Coordinates of C-alpha atoms in Angstrom, one line a residue:
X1 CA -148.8 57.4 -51.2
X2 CA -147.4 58.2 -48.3
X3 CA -146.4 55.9 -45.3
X4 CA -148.5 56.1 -42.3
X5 CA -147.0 57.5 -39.4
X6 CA -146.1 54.9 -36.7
X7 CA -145.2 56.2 -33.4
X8 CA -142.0 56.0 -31.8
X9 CA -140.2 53.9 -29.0
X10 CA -141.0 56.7 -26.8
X11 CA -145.1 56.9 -27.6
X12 CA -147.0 54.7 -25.2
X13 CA -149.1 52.5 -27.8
X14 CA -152.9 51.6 -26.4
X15 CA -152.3 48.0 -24.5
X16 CA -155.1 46.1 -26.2
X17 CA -155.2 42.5 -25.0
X18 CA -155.1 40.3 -27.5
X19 CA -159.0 38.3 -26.9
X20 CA -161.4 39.4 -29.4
X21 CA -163.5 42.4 -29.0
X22 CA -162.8 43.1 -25.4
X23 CA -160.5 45.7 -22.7
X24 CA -158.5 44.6 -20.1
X25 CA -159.8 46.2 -16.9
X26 CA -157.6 48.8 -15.4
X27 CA -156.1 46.2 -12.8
X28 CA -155.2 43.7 -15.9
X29 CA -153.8 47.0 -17.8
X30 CA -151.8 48.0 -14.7
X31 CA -150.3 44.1 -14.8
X32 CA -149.5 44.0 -17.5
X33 CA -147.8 47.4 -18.5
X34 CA -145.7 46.1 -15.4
X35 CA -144.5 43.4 -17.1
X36 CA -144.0 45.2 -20.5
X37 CA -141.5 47.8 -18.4
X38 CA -139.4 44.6 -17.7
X39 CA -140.2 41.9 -20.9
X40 CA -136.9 39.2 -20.2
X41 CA -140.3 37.1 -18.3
X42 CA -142.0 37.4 -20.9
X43 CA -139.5 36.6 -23.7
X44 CA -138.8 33.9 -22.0
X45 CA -142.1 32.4 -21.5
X46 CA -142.8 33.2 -25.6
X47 CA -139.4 31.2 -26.5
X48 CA -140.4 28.1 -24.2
X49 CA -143.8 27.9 -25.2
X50 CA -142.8 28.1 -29.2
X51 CA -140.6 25.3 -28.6
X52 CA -143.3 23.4 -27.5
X53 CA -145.8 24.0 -30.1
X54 CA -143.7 21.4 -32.7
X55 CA -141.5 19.3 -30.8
X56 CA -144.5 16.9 -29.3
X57 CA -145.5 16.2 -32.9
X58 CA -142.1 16.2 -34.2
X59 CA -140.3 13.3 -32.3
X60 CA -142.9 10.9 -33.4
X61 CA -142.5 10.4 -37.1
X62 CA -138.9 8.6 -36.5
X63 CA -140.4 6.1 -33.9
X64 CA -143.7 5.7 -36.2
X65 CA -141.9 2.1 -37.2
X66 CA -141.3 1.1 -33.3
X67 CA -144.8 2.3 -32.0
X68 CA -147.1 0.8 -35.1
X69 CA -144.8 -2.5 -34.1
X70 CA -145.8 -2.4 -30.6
X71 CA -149.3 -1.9 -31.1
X72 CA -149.5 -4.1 -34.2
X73 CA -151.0 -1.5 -36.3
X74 CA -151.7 -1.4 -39.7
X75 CA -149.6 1.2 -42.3
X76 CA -153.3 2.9 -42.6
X77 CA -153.8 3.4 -38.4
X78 CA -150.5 3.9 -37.9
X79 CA -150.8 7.1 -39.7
X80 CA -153.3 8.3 -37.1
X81 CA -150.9 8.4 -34.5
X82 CA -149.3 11.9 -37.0
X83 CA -152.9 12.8 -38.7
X84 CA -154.9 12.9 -35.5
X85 CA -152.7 15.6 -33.8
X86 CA -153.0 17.7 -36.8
X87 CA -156.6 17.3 -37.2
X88 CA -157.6 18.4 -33.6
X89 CA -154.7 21.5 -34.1
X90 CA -157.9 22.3 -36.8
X91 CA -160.3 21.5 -34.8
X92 CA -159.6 23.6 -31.6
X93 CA -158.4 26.5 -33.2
X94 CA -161.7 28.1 -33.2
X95 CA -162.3 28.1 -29.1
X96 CA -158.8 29.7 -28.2
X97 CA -160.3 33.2 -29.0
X98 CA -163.5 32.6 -26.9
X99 CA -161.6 31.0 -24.0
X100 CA -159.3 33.8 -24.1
X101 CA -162.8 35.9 -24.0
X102 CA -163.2 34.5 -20.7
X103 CA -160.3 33.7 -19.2
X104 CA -157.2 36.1 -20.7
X105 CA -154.6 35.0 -23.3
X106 CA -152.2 34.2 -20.2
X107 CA -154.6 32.0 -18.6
X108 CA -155.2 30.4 -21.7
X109 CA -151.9 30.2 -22.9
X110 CA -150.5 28.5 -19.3
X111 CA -154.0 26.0 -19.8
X112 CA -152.5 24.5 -23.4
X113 CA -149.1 23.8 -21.8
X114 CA -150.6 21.7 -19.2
X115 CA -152.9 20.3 -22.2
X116 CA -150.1 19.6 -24.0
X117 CA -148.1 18.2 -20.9
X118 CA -151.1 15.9 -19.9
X119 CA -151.4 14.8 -23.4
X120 CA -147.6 13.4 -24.3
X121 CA -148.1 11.7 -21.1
X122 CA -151.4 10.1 -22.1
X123 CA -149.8 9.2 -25.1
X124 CA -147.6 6.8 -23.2
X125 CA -150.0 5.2 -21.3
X126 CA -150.7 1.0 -22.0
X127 CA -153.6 1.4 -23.7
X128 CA -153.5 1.5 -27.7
X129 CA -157.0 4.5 -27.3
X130 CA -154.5 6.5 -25.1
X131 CA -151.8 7.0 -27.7
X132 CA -154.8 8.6 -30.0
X133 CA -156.6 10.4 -27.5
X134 CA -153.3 11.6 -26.2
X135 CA -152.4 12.9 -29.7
X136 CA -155.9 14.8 -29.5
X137 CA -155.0 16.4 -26.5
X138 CA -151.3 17.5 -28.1
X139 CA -152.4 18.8 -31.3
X140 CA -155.6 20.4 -29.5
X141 CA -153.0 22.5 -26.7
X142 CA -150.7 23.4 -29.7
X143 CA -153.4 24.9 -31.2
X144 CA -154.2 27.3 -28.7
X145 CA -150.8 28.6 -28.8
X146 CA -150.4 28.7 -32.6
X147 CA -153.9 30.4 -32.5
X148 CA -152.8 33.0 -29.5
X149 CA -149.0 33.6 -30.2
X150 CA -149.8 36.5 -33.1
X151 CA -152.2 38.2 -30.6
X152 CA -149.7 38.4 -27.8
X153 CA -146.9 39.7 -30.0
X154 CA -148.8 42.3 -31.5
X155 CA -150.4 43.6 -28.0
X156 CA -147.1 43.3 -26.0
X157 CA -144.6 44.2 -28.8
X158 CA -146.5 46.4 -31.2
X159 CA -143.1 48.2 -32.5
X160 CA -141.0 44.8 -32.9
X161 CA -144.0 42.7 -34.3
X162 CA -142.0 41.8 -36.9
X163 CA -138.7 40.8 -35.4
X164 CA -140.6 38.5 -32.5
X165 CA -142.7 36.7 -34.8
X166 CA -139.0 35.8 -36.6
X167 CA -138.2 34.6 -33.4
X168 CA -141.0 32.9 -32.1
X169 CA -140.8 30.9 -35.4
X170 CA -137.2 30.1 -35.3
X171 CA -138.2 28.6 -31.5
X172 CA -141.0 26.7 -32.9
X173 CA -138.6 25.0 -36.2
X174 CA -135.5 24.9 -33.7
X175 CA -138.0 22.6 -31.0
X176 CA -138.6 20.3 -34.0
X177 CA -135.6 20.0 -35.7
X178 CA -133.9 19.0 -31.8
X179 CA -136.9 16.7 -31.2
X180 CA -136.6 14.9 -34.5
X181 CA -132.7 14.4 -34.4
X182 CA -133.0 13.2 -30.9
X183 CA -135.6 10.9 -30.5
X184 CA -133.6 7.8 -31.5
X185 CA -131.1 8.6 -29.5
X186 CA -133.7 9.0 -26.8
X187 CA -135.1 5.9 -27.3
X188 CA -132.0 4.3 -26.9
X189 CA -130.7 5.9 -23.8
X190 CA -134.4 5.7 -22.1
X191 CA -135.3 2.3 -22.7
X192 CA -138.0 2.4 -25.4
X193 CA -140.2 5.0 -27.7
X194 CA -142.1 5.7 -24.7
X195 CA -139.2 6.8 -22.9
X196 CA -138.3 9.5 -25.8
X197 CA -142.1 10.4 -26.0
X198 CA -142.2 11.2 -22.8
X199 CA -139.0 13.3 -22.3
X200 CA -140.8 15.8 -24.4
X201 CA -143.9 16.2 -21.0
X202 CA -140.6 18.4 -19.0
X203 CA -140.3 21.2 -21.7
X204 CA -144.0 21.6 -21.4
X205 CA -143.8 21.7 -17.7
X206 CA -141.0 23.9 -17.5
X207 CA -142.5 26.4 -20.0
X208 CA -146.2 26.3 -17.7
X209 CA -144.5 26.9 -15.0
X210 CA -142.7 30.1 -16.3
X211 CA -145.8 31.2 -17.0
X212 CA -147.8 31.0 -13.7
X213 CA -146.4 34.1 -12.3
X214 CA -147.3 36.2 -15.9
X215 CA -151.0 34.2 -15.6
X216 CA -151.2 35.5 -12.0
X217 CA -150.0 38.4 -12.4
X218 CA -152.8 39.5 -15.0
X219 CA -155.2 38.6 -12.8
X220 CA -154.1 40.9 -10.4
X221 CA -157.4 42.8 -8.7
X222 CA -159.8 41.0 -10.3
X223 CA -161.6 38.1 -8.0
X224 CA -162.3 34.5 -9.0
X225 CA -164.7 34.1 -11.9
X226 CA -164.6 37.6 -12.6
X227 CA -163.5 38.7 -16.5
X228 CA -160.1 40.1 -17.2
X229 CA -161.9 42.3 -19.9
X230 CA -164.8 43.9 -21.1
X231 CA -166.6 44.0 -23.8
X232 CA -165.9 46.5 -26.4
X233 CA -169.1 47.6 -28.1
X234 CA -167.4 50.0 -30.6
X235 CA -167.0 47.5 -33.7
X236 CA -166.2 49.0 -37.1
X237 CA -168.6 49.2 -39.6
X238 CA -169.1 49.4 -43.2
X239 CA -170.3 52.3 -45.9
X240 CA -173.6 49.9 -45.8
X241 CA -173.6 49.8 -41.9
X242 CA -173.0 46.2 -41.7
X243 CA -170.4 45.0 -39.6
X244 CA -167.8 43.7 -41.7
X245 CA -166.7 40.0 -40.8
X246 CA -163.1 37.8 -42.2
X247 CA -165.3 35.4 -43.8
X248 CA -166.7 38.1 -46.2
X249 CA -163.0 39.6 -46.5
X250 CA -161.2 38.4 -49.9
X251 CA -157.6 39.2 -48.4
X252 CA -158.6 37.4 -44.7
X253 CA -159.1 34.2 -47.2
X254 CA -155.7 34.9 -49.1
X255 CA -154.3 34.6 -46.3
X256 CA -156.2 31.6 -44.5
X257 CA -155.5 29.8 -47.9
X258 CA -151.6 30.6 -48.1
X259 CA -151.2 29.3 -44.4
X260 CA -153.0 26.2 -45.5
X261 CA -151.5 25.3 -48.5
X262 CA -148.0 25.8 -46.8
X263 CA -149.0 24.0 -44.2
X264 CA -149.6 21.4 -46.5
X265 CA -146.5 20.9 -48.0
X266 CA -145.0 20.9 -45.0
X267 CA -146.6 18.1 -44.2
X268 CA -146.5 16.3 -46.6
X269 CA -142.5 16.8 -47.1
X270 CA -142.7 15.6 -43.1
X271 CA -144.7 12.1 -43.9
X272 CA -143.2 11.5 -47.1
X273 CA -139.9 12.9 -48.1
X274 CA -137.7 10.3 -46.4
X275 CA -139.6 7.4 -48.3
X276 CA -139.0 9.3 -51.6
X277 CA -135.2 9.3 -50.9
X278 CA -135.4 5.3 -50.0
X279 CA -137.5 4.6 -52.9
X280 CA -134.4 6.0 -55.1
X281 CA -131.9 4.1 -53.3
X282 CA -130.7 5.4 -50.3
X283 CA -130.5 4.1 -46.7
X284 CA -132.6 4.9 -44.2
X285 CA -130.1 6.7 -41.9
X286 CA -129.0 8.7 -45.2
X287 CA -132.7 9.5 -45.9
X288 CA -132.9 10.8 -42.2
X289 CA -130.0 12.8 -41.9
X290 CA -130.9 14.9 -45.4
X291 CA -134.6 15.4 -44.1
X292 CA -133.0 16.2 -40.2
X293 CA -130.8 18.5 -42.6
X294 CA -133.6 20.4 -44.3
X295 CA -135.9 20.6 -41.1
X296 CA -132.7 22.4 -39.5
X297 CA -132.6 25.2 -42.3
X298 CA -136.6 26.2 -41.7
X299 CA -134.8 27.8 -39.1
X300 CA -133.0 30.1 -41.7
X301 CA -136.0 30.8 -43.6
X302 CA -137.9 31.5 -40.4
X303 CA -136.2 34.4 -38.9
X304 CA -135.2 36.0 -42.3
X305 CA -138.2 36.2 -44.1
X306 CA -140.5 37.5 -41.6
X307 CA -137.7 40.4 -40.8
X308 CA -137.4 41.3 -43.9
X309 CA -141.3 41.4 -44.2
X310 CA -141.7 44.2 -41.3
X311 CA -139.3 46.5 -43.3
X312 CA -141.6 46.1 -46.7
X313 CA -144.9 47.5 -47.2
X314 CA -145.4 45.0 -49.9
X315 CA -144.9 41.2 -49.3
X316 CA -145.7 39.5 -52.3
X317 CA -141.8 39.5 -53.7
X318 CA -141.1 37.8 -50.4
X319 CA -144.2 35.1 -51.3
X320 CA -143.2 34.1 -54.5
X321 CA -139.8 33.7 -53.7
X322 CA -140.4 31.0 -50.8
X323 CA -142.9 29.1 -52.9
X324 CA -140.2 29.5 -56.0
X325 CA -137.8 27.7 -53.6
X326 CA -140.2 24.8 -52.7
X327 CA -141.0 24.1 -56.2
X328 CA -137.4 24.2 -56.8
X329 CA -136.4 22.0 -54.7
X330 CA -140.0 20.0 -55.3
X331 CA -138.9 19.8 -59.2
X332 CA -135.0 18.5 -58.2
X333 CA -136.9 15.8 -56.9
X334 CA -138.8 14.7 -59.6
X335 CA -135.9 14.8 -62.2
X336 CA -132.9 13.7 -59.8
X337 CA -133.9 13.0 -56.1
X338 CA -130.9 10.8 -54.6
X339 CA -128.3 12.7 -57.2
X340 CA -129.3 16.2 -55.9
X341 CA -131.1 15.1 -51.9
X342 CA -129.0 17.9 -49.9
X343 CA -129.5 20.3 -52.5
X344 CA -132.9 20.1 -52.7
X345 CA -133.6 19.7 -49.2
X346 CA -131.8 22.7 -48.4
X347 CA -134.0 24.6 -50.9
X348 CA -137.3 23.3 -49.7
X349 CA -136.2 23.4 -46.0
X350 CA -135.2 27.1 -46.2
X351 CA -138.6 28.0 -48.3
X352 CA -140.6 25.9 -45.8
X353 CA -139.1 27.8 -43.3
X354 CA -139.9 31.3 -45.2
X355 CA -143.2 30.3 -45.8
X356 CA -144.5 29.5 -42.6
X357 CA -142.7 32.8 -41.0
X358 CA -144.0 34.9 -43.6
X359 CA -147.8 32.9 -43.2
X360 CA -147.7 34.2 -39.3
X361 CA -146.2 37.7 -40.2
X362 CA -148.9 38.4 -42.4
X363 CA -151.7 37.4 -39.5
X364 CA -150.2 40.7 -38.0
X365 CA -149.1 43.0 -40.7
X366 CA -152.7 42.4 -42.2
X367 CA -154.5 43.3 -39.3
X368 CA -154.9 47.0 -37.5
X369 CA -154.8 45.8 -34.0
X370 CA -154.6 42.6 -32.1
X371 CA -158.2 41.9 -31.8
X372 CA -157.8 41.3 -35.6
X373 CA -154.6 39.3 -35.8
X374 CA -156.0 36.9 -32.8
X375 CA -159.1 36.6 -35.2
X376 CA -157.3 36.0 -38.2
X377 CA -155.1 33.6 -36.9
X378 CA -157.9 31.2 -35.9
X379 CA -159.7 31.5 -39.1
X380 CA -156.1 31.0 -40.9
X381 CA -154.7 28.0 -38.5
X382 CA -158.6 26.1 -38.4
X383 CA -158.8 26.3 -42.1
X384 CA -155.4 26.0 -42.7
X385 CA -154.6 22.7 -40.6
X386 CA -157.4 21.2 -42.0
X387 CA -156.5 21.7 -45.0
X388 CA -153.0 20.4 -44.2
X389 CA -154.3 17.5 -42.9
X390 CA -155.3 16.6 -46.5
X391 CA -152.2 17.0 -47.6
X392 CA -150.1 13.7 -46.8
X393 CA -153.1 11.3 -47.0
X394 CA -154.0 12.7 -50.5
X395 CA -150.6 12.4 -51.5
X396 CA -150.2 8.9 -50.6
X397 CA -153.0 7.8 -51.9
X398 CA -151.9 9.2 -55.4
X399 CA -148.5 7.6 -54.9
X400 CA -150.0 4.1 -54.2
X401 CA -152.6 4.2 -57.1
X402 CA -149.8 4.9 -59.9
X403 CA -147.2 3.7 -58.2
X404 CA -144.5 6.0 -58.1
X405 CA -143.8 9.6 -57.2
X406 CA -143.7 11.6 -60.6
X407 CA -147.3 12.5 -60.3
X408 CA -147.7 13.2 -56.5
X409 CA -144.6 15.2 -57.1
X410 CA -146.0 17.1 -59.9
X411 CA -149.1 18.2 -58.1
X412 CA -147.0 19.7 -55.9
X413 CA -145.8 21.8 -58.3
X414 CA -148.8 22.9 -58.7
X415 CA -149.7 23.5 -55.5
X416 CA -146.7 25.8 -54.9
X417 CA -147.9 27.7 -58.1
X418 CA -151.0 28.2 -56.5
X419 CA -149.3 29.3 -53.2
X420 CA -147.3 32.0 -55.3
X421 CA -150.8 33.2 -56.7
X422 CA -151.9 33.6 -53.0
X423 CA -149.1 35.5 -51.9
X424 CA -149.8 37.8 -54.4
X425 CA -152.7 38.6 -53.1
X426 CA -152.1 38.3 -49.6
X427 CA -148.9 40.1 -49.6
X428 CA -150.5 43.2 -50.9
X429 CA -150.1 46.6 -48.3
X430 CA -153.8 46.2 -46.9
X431 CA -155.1 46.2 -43.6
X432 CA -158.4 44.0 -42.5
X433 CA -160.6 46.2 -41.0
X434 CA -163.1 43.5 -39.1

């Protein structure tokens, strides 16, 4: 069959905005083709904002020990302090597309920094209720960005879709992996775990205010309280005449599921792959620097995998290779974990990586246009952190039932089976048309 024909550099593609269902007004079009002419704002704004949407959630598992101390929590409630973020990043996924119905992506995009810069701050405050409200408010401004960030890419960038989502994600790991290996150091140098929490509050700010003058800008001509866009009431319909929705689609699921069950190991591998090393021996600071080691090659995985994606028509090669990776490096720890820890850190950390790039890639290769990918990515990132929520508390319930880590590490074998199996399916060359 042959390939459809996509338009060159030199075709002006139809500036859709990246809310569901809805055209910018002419004044908001005008804007914002202004700012596609001359993208360095723009690219700019899209790096500093991915760097925030891990780093706030990254630099508290190594003080997890220092803050449960402080507060005299429990092993159980100091786990809140990493689940809660993740929940709410579930949670609020669903209400980025309808804010962005209202207000504009860049309005909404500018309001989850300031969430996200109000909430690492809250998280500091005295009171034990702040530092769980404040992770609320993190994981709940984090998920407007994971939930808007495909949207924007395919509306602004329609011919380098691909290559952007590589570097968005890259942004995103590269935040993490500097927040993780600095936040002893920053506790040291600042005077406490509050200190390091808090250093986090200036990326956010910086990255809001780069993207005032975009927020402004697309608002341009239109007064206050007045929409950005309108609706569009052309929606596409079925052979039966039924307007089609993701929840009925099989692929929209395929690939809601595959960014959940990555999600999952990731998270898992976040809460619990240090202890494994431990538990076989090895120090702390050894245990740290492997897992530092493996978050820092994501980044590899990252911006490989989705490139090569956007020059395939077919993904599912790319699938089952990052989920063969984690379950190699899953299986090296089962049968040798301190013998073999860089080895098979560097296998999961560059599959993780893969995964997650390739997860996002697929919210915009699968989709037609950017009202779609905005769609899919909140069904995919609602379902998908909830379901990666799940994840680490199921595991170490498993591992403190039995014991040890053989079977917790054997079902997640299985789960990166079953995320092959998905990316099979999701990976195929289909668009959704909803």
């Amino acid at each position: 069959m042959p390939r459809p024909h996509t338009p060159g550099p030199e075709a002006e593609p139809l500036l859709v905005d990246a809310e569901t269902d809805l055209r910018p007004t002419p004044e908001v079009t005008a804007a914002r083709r202004t700012l596609r002419a001359h993208p360095a704002l723009l690219l700019i704004g899209i790096v500093l904002a991915s760097l925030n949407m891990r780093a706030a959630l990254a630099g508290v598992s190594p003080l997890l020990g220092e803050i449960s101390g402080h507060f005299g929590l429990s092993a159980t409630t100091g786990s809140l302090v990493t689940t809660i973020p993740l929940i709410f990043m579930g949670l609020a996924s669903p209400f980025a597309p309808r804010l962005a119905r209202r207000r504009g992506t860049e309005a909404v995009l500018l309001s989850a920094l300031v969430l996200l810069l109000g909430g690492i701050l809250l998280r500091v405050a005295p009171p034990v209720m702040a530092l769980f409200a404040g992770g609320a408010l993190v994981g709940s401004g984090i998920a407007f960005l994971n939930v808007l960030m495909p949207g924007l890419v395919k509306r602004d960038f329609p011919h380098r879709a691909a290559g952007m989502t590589a570097l968005y994600t890259t942004s995103m790991i590269g935040g993490a992996t500097v927040s993780a290996a600095s936040a002893v150091p920053l506790e040291n140098a600042l005077g406490g775990w509050r200190g390091s929490l808090a250093s986090w509050s200036l990326l956010a700010a910086v990255a809001a205010l780069v993207w005032i003058p975009q927020t402004v800008l697309a608002r341009r001509g239109t007064h206050h309280g007045e929409p950005a866009a309108t609706p569009v009431r052309t929606p596409v319909r079925t052979t039966s005449g039924a307007e089609p929705r993701l929840g009925r689609s099989a692929l929209a699921w395929q690939v809601t599921l595959f960014m959940g069950l990555q999600s999952s190991i990731a998270y898992v591998c976040i809460a619990w792959m240090p202890t494994i090393f431990t538990d076989h021996g090895m120090s702390k600071s050894a245990a740290g620097l492997v897992f530092a080691f493996s978050t820092m090659l994501q980044m590899v995985g990252s911006f490989v995998v989705p490139t090569l994606a956007g020059r395939m028509r077919s993904q599912r090669t790319l699938a089952v290779a990052v989920a063969a990776l984690m379950g190699a490096g899953i299986a090296g720890l089962l049968v040798a974990p301190a013998a073999g820890a860089w080895v098979w850190a560097a296998l999961i950390g560059v599959g993780q990586g893969g995964s997650v790039g390739l997860a996002l890639t697929m919210m915009v290769l699968r989709t037609g246009d950017a009202h779609t990918s905005a769609r899919l990515s909140g069904m995919a990132q609602t379902w998908g952190y909830l379901l990666a929520a799940v994840g680490p508390l199921a595991l170490g319930a498993v591992h403190q039932t039995t014991g040890g880590w053989a079977l917790p590490l054997t079902l997640m074998l299985a789960v990166c089976g079953a995320l092959a199996l998905l990316g099979l399916g999701a990976g195929r060359d289909r668009k959704i048309r909803a």
